[in-house]
Coordinates of C-alpha atoms and ligand atoms in Angstrom, one line a residue:
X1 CA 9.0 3.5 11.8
X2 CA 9.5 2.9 15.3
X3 CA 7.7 0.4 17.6
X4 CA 8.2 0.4 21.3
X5 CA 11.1 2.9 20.5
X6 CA 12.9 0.3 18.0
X7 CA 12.8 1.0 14.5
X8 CA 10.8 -1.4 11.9
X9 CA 10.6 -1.7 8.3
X10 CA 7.8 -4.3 7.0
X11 CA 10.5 -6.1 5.1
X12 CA 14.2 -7.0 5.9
X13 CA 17.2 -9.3 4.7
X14 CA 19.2 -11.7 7.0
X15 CA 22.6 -10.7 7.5
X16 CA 23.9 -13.7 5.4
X17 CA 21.1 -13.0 2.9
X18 CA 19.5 -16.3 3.1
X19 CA 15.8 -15.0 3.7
X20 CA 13.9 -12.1 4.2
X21 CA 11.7 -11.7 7.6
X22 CA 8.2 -9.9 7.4
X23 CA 5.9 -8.2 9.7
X24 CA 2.7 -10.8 9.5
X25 CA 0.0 -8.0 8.5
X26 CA -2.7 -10.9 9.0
X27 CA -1.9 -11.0 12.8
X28 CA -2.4 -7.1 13.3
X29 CA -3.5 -5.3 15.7
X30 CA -3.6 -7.5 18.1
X31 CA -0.3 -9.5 17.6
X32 CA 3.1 -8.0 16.6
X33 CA 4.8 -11.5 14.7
X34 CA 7.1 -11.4 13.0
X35 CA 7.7 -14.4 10.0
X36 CA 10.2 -15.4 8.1
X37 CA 9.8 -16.3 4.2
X38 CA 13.4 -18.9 3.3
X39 CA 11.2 -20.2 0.3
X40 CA 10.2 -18.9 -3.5
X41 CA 6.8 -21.0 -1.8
X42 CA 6.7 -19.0 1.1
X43 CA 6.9 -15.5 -0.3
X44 CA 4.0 -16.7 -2.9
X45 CA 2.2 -17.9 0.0
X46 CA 2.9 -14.7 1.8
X47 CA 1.7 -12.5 -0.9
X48 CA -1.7 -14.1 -1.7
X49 CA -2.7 -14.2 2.0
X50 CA -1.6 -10.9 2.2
X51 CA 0.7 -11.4 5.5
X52 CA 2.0 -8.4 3.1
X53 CA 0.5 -6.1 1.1
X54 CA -0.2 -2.6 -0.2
X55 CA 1.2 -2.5 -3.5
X56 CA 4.8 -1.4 -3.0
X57 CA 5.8 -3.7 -0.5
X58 CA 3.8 -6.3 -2.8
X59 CA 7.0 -5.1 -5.1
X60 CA 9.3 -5.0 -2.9
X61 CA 8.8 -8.7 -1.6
X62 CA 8.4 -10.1 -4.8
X63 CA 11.8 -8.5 -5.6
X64 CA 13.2 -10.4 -2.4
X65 CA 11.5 -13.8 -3.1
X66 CA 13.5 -13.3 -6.6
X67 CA 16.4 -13.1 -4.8
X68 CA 15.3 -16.5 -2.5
X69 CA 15.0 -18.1 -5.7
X70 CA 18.1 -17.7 -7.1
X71 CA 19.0 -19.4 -3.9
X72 CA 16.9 -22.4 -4.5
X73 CA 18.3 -22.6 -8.3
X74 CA 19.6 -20.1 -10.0
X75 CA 19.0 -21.3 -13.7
X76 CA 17.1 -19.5 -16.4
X77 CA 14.3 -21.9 -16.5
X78 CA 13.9 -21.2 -12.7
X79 CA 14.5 -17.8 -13.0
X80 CA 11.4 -17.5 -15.1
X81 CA 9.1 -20.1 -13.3
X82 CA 9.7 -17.9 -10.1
X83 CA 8.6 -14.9 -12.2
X84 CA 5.8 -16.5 -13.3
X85 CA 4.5 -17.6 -10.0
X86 CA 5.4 -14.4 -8.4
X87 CA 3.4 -12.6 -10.9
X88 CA 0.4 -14.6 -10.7
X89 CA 0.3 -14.2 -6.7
X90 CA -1.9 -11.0 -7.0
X91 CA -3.5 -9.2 -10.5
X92 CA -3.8 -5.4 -9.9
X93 CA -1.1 -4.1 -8.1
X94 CA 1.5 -3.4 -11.1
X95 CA 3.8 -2.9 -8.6
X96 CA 4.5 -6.3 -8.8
X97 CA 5.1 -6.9 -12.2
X98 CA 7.3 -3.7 -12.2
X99 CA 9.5 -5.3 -9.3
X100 CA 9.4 -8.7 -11.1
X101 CA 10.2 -7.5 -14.6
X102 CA 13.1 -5.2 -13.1
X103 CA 15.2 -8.3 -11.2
X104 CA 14.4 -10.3 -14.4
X105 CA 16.3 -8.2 -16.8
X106 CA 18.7 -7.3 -13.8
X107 CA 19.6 -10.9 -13.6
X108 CA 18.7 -12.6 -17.2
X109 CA 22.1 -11.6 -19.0
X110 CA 24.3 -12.4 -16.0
X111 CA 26.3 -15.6 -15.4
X112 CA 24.6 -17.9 -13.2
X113 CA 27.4 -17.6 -10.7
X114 CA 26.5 -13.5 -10.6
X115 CA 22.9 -14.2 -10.0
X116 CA 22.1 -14.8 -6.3
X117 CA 24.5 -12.1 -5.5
X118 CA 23.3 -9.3 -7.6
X119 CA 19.8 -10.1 -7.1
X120 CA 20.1 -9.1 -3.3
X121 CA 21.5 -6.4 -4.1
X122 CA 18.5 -5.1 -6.5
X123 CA 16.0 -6.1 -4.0
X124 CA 17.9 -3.6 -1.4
X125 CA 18.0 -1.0 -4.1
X126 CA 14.2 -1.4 -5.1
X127 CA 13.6 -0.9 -1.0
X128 CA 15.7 1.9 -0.2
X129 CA 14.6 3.9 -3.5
X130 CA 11.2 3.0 -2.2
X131 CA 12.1 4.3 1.5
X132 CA 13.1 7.7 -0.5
X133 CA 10.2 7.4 -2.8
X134 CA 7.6 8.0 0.1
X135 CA 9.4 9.8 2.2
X136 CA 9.6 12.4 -0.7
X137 CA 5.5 12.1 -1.3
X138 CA 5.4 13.3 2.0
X139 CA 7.1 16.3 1.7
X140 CA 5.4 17.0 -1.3
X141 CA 2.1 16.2 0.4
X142 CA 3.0 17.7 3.8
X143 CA 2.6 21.6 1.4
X144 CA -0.7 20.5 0.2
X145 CA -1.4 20.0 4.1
X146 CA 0.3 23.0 5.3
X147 CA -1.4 25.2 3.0
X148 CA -4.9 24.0 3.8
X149 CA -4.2 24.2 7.4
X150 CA -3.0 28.1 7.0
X151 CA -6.2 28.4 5.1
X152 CA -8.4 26.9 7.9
X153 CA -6.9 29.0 10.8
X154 CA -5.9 27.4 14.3
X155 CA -8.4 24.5 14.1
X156 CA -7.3 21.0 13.7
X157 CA -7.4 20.2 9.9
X158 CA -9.5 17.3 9.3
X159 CA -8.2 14.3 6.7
X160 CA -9.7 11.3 5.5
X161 CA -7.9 8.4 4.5
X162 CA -9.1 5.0 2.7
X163 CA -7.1 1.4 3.3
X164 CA -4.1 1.3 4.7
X165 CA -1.6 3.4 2.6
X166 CA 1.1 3.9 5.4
X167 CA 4.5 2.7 5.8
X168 CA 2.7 -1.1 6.4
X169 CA 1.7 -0.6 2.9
X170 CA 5.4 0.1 1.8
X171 CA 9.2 -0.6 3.3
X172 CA 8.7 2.3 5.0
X173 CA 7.0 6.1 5.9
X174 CA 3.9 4.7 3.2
X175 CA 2.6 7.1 0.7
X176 CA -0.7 8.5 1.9
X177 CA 0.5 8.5 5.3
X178 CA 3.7 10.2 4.8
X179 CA 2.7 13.5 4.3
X180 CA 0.4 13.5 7.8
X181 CA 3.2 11.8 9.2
X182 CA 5.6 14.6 8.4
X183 CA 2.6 17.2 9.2
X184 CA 2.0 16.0 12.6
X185 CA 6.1 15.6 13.7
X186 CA 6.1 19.5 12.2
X187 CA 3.6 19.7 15.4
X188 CA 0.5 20.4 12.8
X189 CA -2.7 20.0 14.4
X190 CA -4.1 17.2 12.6
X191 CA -7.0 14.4 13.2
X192 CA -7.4 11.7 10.7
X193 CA -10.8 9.9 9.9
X194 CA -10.1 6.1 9.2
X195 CA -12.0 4.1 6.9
X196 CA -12.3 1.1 8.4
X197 CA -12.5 -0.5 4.8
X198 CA -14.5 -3.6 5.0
X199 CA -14.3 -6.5 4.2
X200 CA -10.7 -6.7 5.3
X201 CA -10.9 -3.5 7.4
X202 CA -7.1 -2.7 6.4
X203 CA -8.1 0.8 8.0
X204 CA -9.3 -0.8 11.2
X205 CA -6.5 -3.0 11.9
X206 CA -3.8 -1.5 10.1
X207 CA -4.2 2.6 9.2
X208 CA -5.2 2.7 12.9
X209 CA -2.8 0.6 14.7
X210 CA 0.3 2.5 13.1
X211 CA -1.2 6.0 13.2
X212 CA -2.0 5.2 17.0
X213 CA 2.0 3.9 17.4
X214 CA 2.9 7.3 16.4
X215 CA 0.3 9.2 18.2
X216 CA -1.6 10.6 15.6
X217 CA -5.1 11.7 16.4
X218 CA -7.7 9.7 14.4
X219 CA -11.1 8.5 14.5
X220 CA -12.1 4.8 12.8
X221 CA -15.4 5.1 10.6
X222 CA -17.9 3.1 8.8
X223 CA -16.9 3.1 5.4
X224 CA -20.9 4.3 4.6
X225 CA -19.8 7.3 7.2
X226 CA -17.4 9.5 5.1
X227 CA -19.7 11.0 3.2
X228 CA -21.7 12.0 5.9
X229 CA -18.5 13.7 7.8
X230 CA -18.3 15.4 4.2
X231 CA -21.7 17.0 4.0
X232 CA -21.0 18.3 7.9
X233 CA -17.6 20.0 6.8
X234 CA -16.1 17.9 9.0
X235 CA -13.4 16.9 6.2
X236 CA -11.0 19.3 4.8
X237 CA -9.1 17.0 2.4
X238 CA -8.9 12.9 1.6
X239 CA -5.5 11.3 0.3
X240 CA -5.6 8.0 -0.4
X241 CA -3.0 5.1 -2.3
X242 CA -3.2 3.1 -5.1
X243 CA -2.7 0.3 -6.8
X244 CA -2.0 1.6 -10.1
X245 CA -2.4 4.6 -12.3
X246 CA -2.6 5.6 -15.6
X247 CA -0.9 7.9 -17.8
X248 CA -3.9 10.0 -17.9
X249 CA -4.7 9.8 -14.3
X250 CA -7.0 7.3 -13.9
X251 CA -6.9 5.9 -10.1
X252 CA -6.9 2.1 -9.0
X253 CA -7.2 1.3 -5.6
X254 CA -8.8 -0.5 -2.6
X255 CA -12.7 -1.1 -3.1
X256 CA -14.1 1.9 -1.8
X257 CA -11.8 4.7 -3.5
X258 CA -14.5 5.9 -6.2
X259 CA -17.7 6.4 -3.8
X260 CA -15.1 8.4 -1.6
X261 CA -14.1 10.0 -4.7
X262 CA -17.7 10.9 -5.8
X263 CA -18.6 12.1 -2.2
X264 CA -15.5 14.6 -2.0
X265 CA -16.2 16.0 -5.6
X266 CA -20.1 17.0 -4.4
X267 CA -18.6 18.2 -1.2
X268 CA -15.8 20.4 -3.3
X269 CA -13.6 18.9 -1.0
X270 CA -9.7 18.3 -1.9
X271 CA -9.0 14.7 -3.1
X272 CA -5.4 13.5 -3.1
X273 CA -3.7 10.5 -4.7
X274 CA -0.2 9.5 -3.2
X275 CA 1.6 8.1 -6.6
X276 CA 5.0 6.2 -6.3
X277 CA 6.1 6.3 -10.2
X278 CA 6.6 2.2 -10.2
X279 CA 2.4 2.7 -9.3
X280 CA 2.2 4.1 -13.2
X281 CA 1.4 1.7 -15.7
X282 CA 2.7 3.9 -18.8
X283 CA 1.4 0.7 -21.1
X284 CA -2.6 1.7 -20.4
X285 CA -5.2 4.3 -21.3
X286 CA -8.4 2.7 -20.7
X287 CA -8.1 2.1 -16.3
X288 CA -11.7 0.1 -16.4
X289 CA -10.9 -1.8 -19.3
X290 CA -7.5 -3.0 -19.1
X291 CA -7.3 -3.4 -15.2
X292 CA -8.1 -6.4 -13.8
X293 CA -9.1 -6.2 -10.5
X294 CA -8.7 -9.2 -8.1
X295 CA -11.9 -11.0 -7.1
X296 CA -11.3 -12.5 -3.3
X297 CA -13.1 -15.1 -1.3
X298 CA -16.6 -14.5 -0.6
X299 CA -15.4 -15.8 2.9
X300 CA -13.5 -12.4 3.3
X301 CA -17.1 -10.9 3.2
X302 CA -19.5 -13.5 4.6
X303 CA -16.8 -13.6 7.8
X304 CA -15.9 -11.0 10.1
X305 CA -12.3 -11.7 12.1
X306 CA -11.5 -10.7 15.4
X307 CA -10.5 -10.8 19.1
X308 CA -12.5 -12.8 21.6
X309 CA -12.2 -11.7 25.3
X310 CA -9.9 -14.4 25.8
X311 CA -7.8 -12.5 23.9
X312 CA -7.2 -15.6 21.0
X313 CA -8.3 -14.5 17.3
X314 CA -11.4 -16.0 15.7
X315 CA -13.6 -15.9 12.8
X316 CA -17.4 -15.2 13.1
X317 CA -20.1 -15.8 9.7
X318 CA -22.5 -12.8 9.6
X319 CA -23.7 -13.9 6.3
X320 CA -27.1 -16.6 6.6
X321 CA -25.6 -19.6 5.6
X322 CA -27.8 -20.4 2.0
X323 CA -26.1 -16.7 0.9
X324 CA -23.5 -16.0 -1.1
X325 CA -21.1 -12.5 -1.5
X326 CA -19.0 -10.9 -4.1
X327 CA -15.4 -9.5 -3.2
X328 CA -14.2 -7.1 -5.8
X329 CA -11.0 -6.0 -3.9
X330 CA -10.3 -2.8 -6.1
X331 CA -12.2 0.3 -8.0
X332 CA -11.2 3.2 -10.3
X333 CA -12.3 6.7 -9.4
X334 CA -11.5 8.4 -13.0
X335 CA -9.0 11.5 -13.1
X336 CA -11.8 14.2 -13.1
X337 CA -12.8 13.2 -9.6
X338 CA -9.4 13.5 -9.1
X339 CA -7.7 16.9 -7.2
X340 CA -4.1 15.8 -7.6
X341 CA -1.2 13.3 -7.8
X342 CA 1.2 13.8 -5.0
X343 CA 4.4 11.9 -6.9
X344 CA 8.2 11.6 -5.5
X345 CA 9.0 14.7 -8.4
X346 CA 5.7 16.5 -7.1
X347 CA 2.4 17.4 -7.9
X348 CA 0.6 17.3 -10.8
X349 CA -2.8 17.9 -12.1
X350 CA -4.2 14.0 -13.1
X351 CA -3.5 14.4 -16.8
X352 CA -0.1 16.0 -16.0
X353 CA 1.7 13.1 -14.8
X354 CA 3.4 12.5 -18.1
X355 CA 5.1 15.8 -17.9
X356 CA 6.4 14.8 -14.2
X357 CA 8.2 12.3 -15.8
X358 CA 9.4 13.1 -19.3
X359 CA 12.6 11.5 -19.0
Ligands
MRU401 O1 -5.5 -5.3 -0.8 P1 -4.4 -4.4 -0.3 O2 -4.4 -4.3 1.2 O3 -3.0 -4.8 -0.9 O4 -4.8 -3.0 -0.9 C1 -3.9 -1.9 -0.6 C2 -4.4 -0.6 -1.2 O5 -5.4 -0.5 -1.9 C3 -3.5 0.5 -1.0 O6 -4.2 1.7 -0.9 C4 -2.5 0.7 -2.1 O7 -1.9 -0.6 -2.4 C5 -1.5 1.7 -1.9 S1 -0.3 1.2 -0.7 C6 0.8 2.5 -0.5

């Protein structure tokens, strides 16, 4: 995507391929920084503060800090200690362990000599095939929107949106954001209604900053407000990410998803999941049993960060000091709240998303 006319991915090799630069996603909106990550450490470190995330670029930079570590040492016993550690950075995103367990067998039969080399080269693959992953859920997703904008007339269609599931979320375009991307540069009239998705407000300070860079109309709401909008018609369809799916539909994503979910299905309102295929866990039935979902800091809820007047960053407690918070960073919303999967191959009913990919 482009920002001041130059055009960004959130991840990107060094010529010479010895370390990966990111956009630090910690610093937005109010700081455009870009960091570097020349260590196994630092892309750990970078994927547990979550100076990336949103689950494919969570893969795709665990694919590049396999890469950096086959720089560091390229032996098998490092090989599967940076697996390890990679893996353990975050739980629920299965992106990760997709991206991981991909460069593993990519590089586990080759000479060491091969190893730094090819591993490069996968992580480019796994980010360009992401890059035409999403911008393929956006076509898909950009019928869905066309066809309920010819059903609503002139007016501007109205579309909801949960976390950040744009192209800071991935290498590029995003997935729940690609199709309204592609709507709006079709000239659509379309206004989007941004969760601001407490308690790290990815929708505040992300979802809004890059629709804003691209001059998409949209409105930033309490996450309690949504199903008010609903109620007053003033939402014709929500599309949201996630984190990982199953084979029968079953939705994981950003804390938040199910109550949006439940408030869309009493409204008889449209609701949308964008689905890259490495999001499908094909190994799971039961989504509430068998998915663990990350616990953060209480700190992430007790504290609220922002900018001062003096324009530096800084942390305020809105929590009295004797209490304590839970941070459950993820939810299911089960298939049957579920209107459909917007994949790379398509769309598919929730239970269908087998047949999408039979192969
Ligand atoms: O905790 P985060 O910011 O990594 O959570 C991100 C989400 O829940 C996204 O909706 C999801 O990863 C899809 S990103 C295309």
């Amino acid at each position: 995507m482009k920002i001041n006319g130059v055009e960004y991915r959130t991840i990107w090799p060094d010529a010479r391929c010895r370390y990966v630069e990111i956009i630090d996603q910690t610093r937005l909106p109010h700081f455009f920084e870009v960091q570097r990550l020349d260590s196994l450490d630092a892309v750990v470190h970078a994927i547990k503060t979550m100076q990336v995330r949103g689950a494919p670029l969570i893969g795709a930079t665990a694919a590049y800090g396999m890469a950096i570590a086959m720089l560091e040492d390229d032996s098998d016993g490092y090989l599967d200690q940076a697996a390890e550690a990679l893996i353990a950075s975050r739980p629920t995103a299965v992106n990760l362990r997709w991206a991981v367990e991909r460069m593993v067998s990519r590089l586990a039969t080759l000479p060491h000599t091969r190893r730094n080399f090819e591993a490069w080269a996968e992580a480019a693959a796994i980010c360009e095939e992401d890059v035409r992953i999403n911008r393929a859920i956006g076509q898909h997703g950009f019928e869905i929107i066309q066809h309920l904008a010819r059903q609503k007339g002139p007016e501007t269609l109205n579309i909801l949106t949960h976390c950040n599931a744009g192209w800071l979320a991935t290498v590029d375009w995003g997935t729940a954001l690609s199709p309204i991307y592609m709507a709006f540069n079709e000239g659509l009239s379309v206004h989007v209604w941004v969760d601001e998705t407490r308690p790290r407000n990815q929708g505040a300070s992300l979802t809004a900053w890059e629709l804003g860079r691209h001059g998409v109309p949209h409105t930033v709401i309490t996450d309690n407000a949504g199903g008010h909008y609903m109620q007053h018609g003033q939402v014709d369809m929500v599309i949201v990410g996630a984190d990982r799916v199953t084979k029968t539909g079953d939705v994981c994503n950003k804390i938040g998803t199910y109550l949006k979910a439940l408030a869309a299905f009493d409204n008889k309102i449209p609701f949308y999941v964008a689905v890259p295929s490495p999001t499908i866990d094909w190994a799971i039935t039961d989504a509430l049993r068998e998915i663990e979902i990350e616990e953060r800091g209480q700190e992430e809820v007790a504290c609220l960060q922002g900018r001062l007047a003096n324009g530096e960053i800084a942390q305020v407690r809105v929590l009295p000091e004797t209490s304590s918070a839970a941070n459950p960073a993820f939810d299911v919303t089960p298939a049957r709240l579920v209107t459909g999967i917007i994949t790379e191959r398509g769309i598919c009913r929730p239970g269908e998303i087998a047949d999408l990919f039979e192969d």
